[in-house]
């Protein structure tokens, strides 16, 4: 399943780049150099300070960390042409439901402890306007992989979010003036898999269970993040 998901993501990402890149290139034709909205831009190294919202999608058992604000850092380095490599870390402090599977449904939830989602990933970013900005804007698409974790042990109900692989794809828009502060907006979809312990499928005294279909023992979910931040160029 993971291989099928990865292959589908790769095909979709490549198709997006192939489709949109010629449009950006053709748009440069027909302007005098002095009047062109395009300006050459060297994609070097930068560090971005980000803040935003991680819209975690509800998992099947509703026990994972919930949606919350997020903050993080993103390092980027140009590797030639319109491409750059990035590494990112984000943290999202939130809370989650603590369930005891053997309790009846009415008393199954016994608390909402705090939980912080940590995202660590790296990937490839491709500018849709090449090594140029359009009216000081540079849109791009990206894709990558990494880890997501809450760095917590299993709870009293046997559930553990744990540390797992996460894949992502996203879109960015950077504002890159020749002088003054630079900014960016990012929309990223992080995809990871939830896994549930056997006791989540065992019926309690009232004949109810947290989950009833064992085919839901493992489930993928996409979780969108929207962030904005300041870009700090390095080693100019």
mmCIF file with all atom_site columns, N, CA, C and O in Angstrom, residues 60-61 105 108 196-204 207-217:
data_model
loop_
_atom_site.group_PDB
_atom_site.id
_atom_site.type_symbol
_atom_site.label_atom_id
_atom_site.label_alt_id
_atom_site.label_comp_id
_atom_site.label_asym_id
_atom_site.label_entity_id
_atom_site.label_seq_id
_atom_site.pdbx_PDB_ins_code
_atom_site.Cartn_x
_atom_site.Cartn_y
_atom_site.Cartn_z
_atom_site.occupancy
_atom_site.B_iso_or_equiv
_atom_site.pdbx_formal_charge
_atom_site.auth_seq_id
_atom_site.auth_comp_id
_atom_site.auth_asym_id
_atom_site.auth_atom_id
_atom_site.pdbx_PDB_model_num
ATOM 1  N N  . UNK A 1 60  ? -9.730  7.762  12.968 1.00 0.00 ? 60  UNK A N  1
ATOM 2  C CA . UNK A 1 60  ? -10.894 6.894  13.104 1.00 0.00 ? 60  UNK A CA 1
ATOM 3  C C  . UNK A 1 60  ? -11.346 6.723  14.548 1.00 0.00 ? 60  UNK A C  1
ATOM 4  O O  . UNK A 1 60  ? -12.544 6.639  14.836 1.00 0.00 ? 60  UNK A O  1
ATOM 5  N N  . UNK A 1 61  ? -10.407 6.661  15.491 1.00 0.00 ? 61  UNK A N  1
ATOM 6  C CA . UNK A 1 61  ? -10.766 6.473  16.901 1.00 0.00 ? 61  UNK A CA 1
ATOM 7  C C  . UNK A 1 61  ? -10.831 7.792  17.650 1.00 0.00 ? 61  UNK A C  1
ATOM 8  O O  . UNK A 1 61  ? -11.216 7.817  18.819 1.00 0.00 ? 61  UNK A O  1
ATOM 9  N N  . UNK A 1 105 ? -19.050 2.874  27.087 1.00 0.00 ? 105 UNK A N  1
ATOM 10 C CA . UNK A 1 105 ? -18.912 4.082  26.268 1.00 0.00 ? 105 UNK A CA 1
ATOM 11 C C  . UNK A 1 105 ? -19.085 5.360  27.081 1.00 0.00 ? 105 UNK A C  1
ATOM 12 O O  . UNK A 1 105 ? -18.389 6.355  26.856 1.00 0.00 ? 105 UNK A O  1
ATOM 13 N N  . UNK A 1 108 ? -15.814 5.946  28.995 1.00 0.00 ? 108 UNK A N  1
ATOM 14 C CA . UNK A 1 108 ? -14.594 5.502  28.303 1.00 0.00 ? 108 UNK A CA 1
ATOM 15 C C  . UNK A 1 108 ? -13.519 6.593  28.270 1.00 0.00 ? 108 UNK A C  1
ATOM 16 O O  . UNK A 1 108 ? -12.341 6.309  28.408 1.00 0.00 ? 108 UNK A O  1
ATOM 17 N N  . UNK A 1 196 ? -3.788  1.160  15.524 1.00 0.00 ? 196 UNK A N  1
ATOM 18 C CA . UNK A 1 196 ? -4.520  1.015  16.781 1.00 0.00 ? 196 UNK A CA 1
ATOM 19 C C  . UNK A 1 196 ? -4.256  -0.356 17.399 1.00 0.00 ? 196 UNK A C  1
ATOM 20 O O  . UNK A 1 196 ? -4.106  -1.356 16.685 1.00 0.00 ? 196 UNK A O  1
ATOM 21 N N  . UNK A 1 197 ? -4.225  -0.424 18.749 1.00 0.00 ? 197 UNK A N  1
ATOM 22 C CA . UNK A 1 197 ? -3.963  -1.698 19.427 1.00 0.00 ? 197 UNK A CA 1
ATOM 23 C C  . UNK A 1 197 ? -5.164  -2.630 19.358 1.00 0.00 ? 197 UNK A C  1
ATOM 24 O O  . UNK A 1 197 ? -6.297  -2.209 19.115 1.00 0.00 ? 197 UNK A O  1
ATOM 25 N N  . UNK A 1 198 ? -4.918  -3.910 19.603 1.00 0.00 ? 198 UNK A N  1
ATOM 26 C CA . UNK A 1 198 ? -5.974  -4.920 19.540 1.00 0.00 ? 198 UNK A CA 1
ATOM 27 C C  . UNK A 1 198 ? -7.131  -4.606 20.485 1.00 0.00 ? 198 UNK A C  1
ATOM 28 O O  . UNK A 1 198 ? -8.306  -4.847 20.162 1.00 0.00 ? 198 UNK A O  1
ATOM 29 N N  . UNK A 1 199 ? -6.825  -4.069 21.663 1.00 0.00 ? 199 UNK A N  1
ATOM 30 C CA . UNK A 1 199 ? -7.882  -3.844 22.655 1.00 0.00 ? 199 UNK A CA 1
ATOM 31 C C  . UNK A 1 199 ? -8.902  -2.797 22.199 1.00 0.00 ? 199 UNK A C  1
ATOM 32 O O  . UNK A 1 199 ? -9.997  -2.725 22.760 1.00 0.00 ? 199 UNK A O  1
ATOM 33 N N  . UNK A 1 200 ? -8.571  -2.014 21.183 1.00 0.00 ? 200 UNK A N  1
ATOM 34 C CA . UNK A 1 200 ? -9.539  -1.041 20.666 1.00 0.00 ? 200 UNK A CA 1
ATOM 35 C C  . UNK A 1 200 ? -10.694 -1.720 19.928 1.00 0.00 ? 200 UNK A C  1
ATOM 36 O O  . UNK A 1 200 ? -11.711 -1.081 19.646 1.00 0.00 ? 200 UNK A O  1
ATOM 37 N N  . UNK A 1 201 ? -10.541 -3.017 19.625 1.00 0.00 ? 201 UNK A N  1
ATOM 38 C CA . UNK A 1 201 ? -11.577 -3.753 18.889 1.00 0.00 ? 201 UNK A CA 1
ATOM 39 C C  . UNK A 1 201 ? -12.332 -4.731 19.802 1.00 0.00 ? 201 UNK A C  1
ATOM 40 O O  . UNK A 1 201 ? -13.208 -5.462 19.337 1.00 0.00 ? 201 UNK A O  1
ATOM 41 N N  . UNK A 1 202 ? -11.999 -4.729 21.083 1.00 0.00 ? 202 UNK A N  1
ATOM 42 C CA . UNK A 1 202 ? -12.656 -5.626 22.050 1.00 0.00 ? 202 UNK A CA 1
ATOM 43 C C  . UNK A 1 202 ? -13.875 -4.922 22.644 1.00 0.00 ? 202 UNK A C  1
ATOM 44 O O  . UNK A 1 202 ? -13.799 -3.761 23.046 1.00 0.00 ? 202 UNK A O  1
ATOM 45 N N  . UNK A 1 203 ? -14.988 -5.635 22.715 1.00 0.00 ? 203 UNK A N  1
ATOM 46 C CA . UNK A 1 203 ? -16.226 -5.047 23.241 1.00 0.00 ? 203 UNK A CA 1
ATOM 47 C C  . UNK A 1 203 ? -16.179 -4.967 24.767 1.00 0.00 ? 203 UNK A C  1
ATOM 48 O O  . UNK A 1 203 ? -15.738 -5.902 25.444 1.00 0.00 ? 203 UNK A O  1
ATOM 49 N N  . UNK A 1 204 ? -16.664 -3.846 25.285 1.00 0.00 ? 204 UNK A N  1
ATOM 50 C CA . UNK A 1 204 ? -16.746 -3.656 26.738 1.00 0.00 ? 204 UNK A CA 1
ATOM 51 C C  . UNK A 1 204 ? -18.033 -4.288 27.268 1.00 0.00 ? 204 UNK A C  1
ATOM 52 O O  . UNK A 1 204 ? -18.774 -4.935 26.528 1.00 0.00 ? 204 UNK A O  1
ATOM 53 N N  . UNK A 1 207 ? -21.268 -3.856 25.435 1.00 0.00 ? 207 UNK A N  1
ATOM 54 C CA . UNK A 1 207 ? -21.196 -4.425 24.070 1.00 0.00 ? 207 UNK A CA 1
ATOM 55 C C  . UNK A 1 207 ? -20.675 -3.438 23.020 1.00 0.00 ? 207 UNK A C  1
ATOM 56 O O  . UNK A 1 207 ? -20.744 -3.703 21.824 1.00 0.00 ? 207 UNK A O  1
ATOM 57 N N  . UNK A 1 208 ? -20.171 -2.289 23.442 1.00 0.00 ? 208 UNK A N  1
ATOM 58 C CA . UNK A 1 208 ? -19.609 -1.334 22.487 1.00 0.00 ? 208 UNK A CA 1
ATOM 59 C C  . UNK A 1 208 ? -18.086 -1.463 22.471 1.00 0.00 ? 208 UNK A C  1
ATOM 60 O O  . UNK A 1 208 ? -17.466 -1.913 23.441 1.00 0.00 ? 208 UNK A O  1
ATOM 61 N N  . UNK A 1 209 ? -17.492 -1.030 21.356 1.00 0.00 ? 209 UNK A N  1
ATOM 62 C CA . UNK A 1 209 ? -16.036 -1.023 21.217 1.00 0.00 ? 209 UNK A CA 1
ATOM 63 C C  . UNK A 1 209 ? -15.633 0.294  20.564 1.00 0.00 ? 209 UNK A C  1
ATOM 64 O O  . UNK A 1 209 ? -16.446 0.946  19.887 1.00 0.00 ? 209 UNK A O  1
ATOM 65 N N  . UNK A 1 210 ? -14.398 0.694  20.756 1.00 0.00 ? 210 UNK A N  1
ATOM 66 C CA . UNK A 1 210 ? -13.927 1.929  20.138 1.00 0.00 ? 210 UNK A CA 1
ATOM 67 C C  . UNK A 1 210 ? -13.977 1.799  18.625 1.00 0.00 ? 210 UNK A C  1
ATOM 68 O O  . UNK A 1 210 ? -14.475 2.681  17.922 1.00 0.00 ? 210 UNK A O  1
ATOM 69 N N  . UNK A 1 211 ? -13.493 0.678  18.106 1.00 0.00 ? 211 UNK A N  1
ATOM 70 C CA . UNK A 1 211 ? -13.542 0.385  16.678 1.00 0.00 ? 211 UNK A CA 1
ATOM 71 C C  . UNK A 1 211 ? -14.112 -1.017 16.498 1.00 0.00 ? 211 UNK A C  1
ATOM 72 O O  . UNK A 1 211 ? -13.872 -1.900 17.322 1.00 0.00 ? 211 UNK A O  1
ATOM 73 N N  . UNK A 1 212 ? -14.849 -1.232 15.412 1.00 0.00 ? 212 UNK A N  1
ATOM 74 C CA . UNK A 1 212 ? -15.473 -2.530 15.189 1.00 0.00 ? 212 UNK A CA 1
ATOM 75 C C  . UNK A 1 212 ? -14.974 -3.237 13.938 1.00 0.00 ? 212 UNK A C  1
ATOM 76 O O  . UNK A 1 212 ? -15.066 -4.456 13.838 1.00 0.00 ? 212 UNK A O  1
ATOM 77 N N  . UNK A 1 213 ? -14.446 -2.495 12.994 1.00 0.00 ? 213 UNK A N  1
ATOM 78 C CA . UNK A 1 213 ? -13.981 -3.085 11.736 1.00 0.00 ? 213 UNK A CA 1
ATOM 79 C C  . UNK A 1 213 ? -12.465 -3.227 11.788 1.00 0.00 ? 213 UNK A C  1
ATOM 80 O O  . UNK A 1 213 ? -11.737 -2.238 11.796 1.00 0.00 ? 213 UNK A O  1
ATOM 81 N N  . UNK A 1 214 ? -11.979 -4.465 11.829 1.00 0.00 ? 214 UNK A N  1
ATOM 82 C CA . UNK A 1 214 ? -10.533 -4.695 11.947 1.00 0.00 ? 214 UNK A CA 1
ATOM 83 C C  . UNK A 1 214 ? -9.765  -4.228 10.714 1.00 0.00 ? 214 UNK A C  1
ATOM 84 O O  . UNK A 1 214 ? -8.549  -4.105 10.757 1.00 0.00 ? 214 UNK A O  1
ATOM 85 N N  . UNK A 1 215 ? -10.475 -3.953 9.625  1.00 0.00 ? 215 UNK A N  1
ATOM 86 C CA . UNK A 1 215 ? -9.795  -3.409 8.445  1.00 0.00 ? 215 UNK A CA 1
ATOM 87 C C  . UNK A 1 215 ? -9.321  -1.979 8.697  1.00 0.00 ? 215 UNK A C  1
ATOM 88 O O  . UNK A 1 215 ? -8.501  -1.444 7.939  1.00 0.00 ? 215 UNK A O  1
ATOM 89 N N  . UNK A 1 216 ? -9.821  -1.369 9.768  1.00 0.00 ? 216 UNK A N  1
ATOM 90 C CA . UNK A 1 216 ? -9.413  -0.015 10.129 1.00 0.00 ? 216 UNK A CA 1
ATOM 91 C C  . UNK A 1 216 ? -8.254  0.006  11.122 1.00 0.00 ? 216 UNK A C  1
ATOM 92 O O  . UNK A 1 216 ? -7.982  1.023  11.752 1.00 0.00 ? 216 UNK A O  1
ATOM 93 N N  . UNK A 1 217 ? -7.596  -1.149 11.268 1.00 0.00 ? 217 UNK A N  1
ATOM 94 C CA . UNK A 1 217 ? -6.472  -1.215 12.207 1.00 0.00 ? 217 UNK A CA 1
ATOM 95 C C  . UNK A 1 217 ? -5.376  -0.231 11.814 1.00 0.00 ? 217 UNK A C  1
ATOM 96 O O  . UNK A 1 217 ? -4.659  0.316  12.646 1.00 0.00 ? 217 UNK A O  1
#
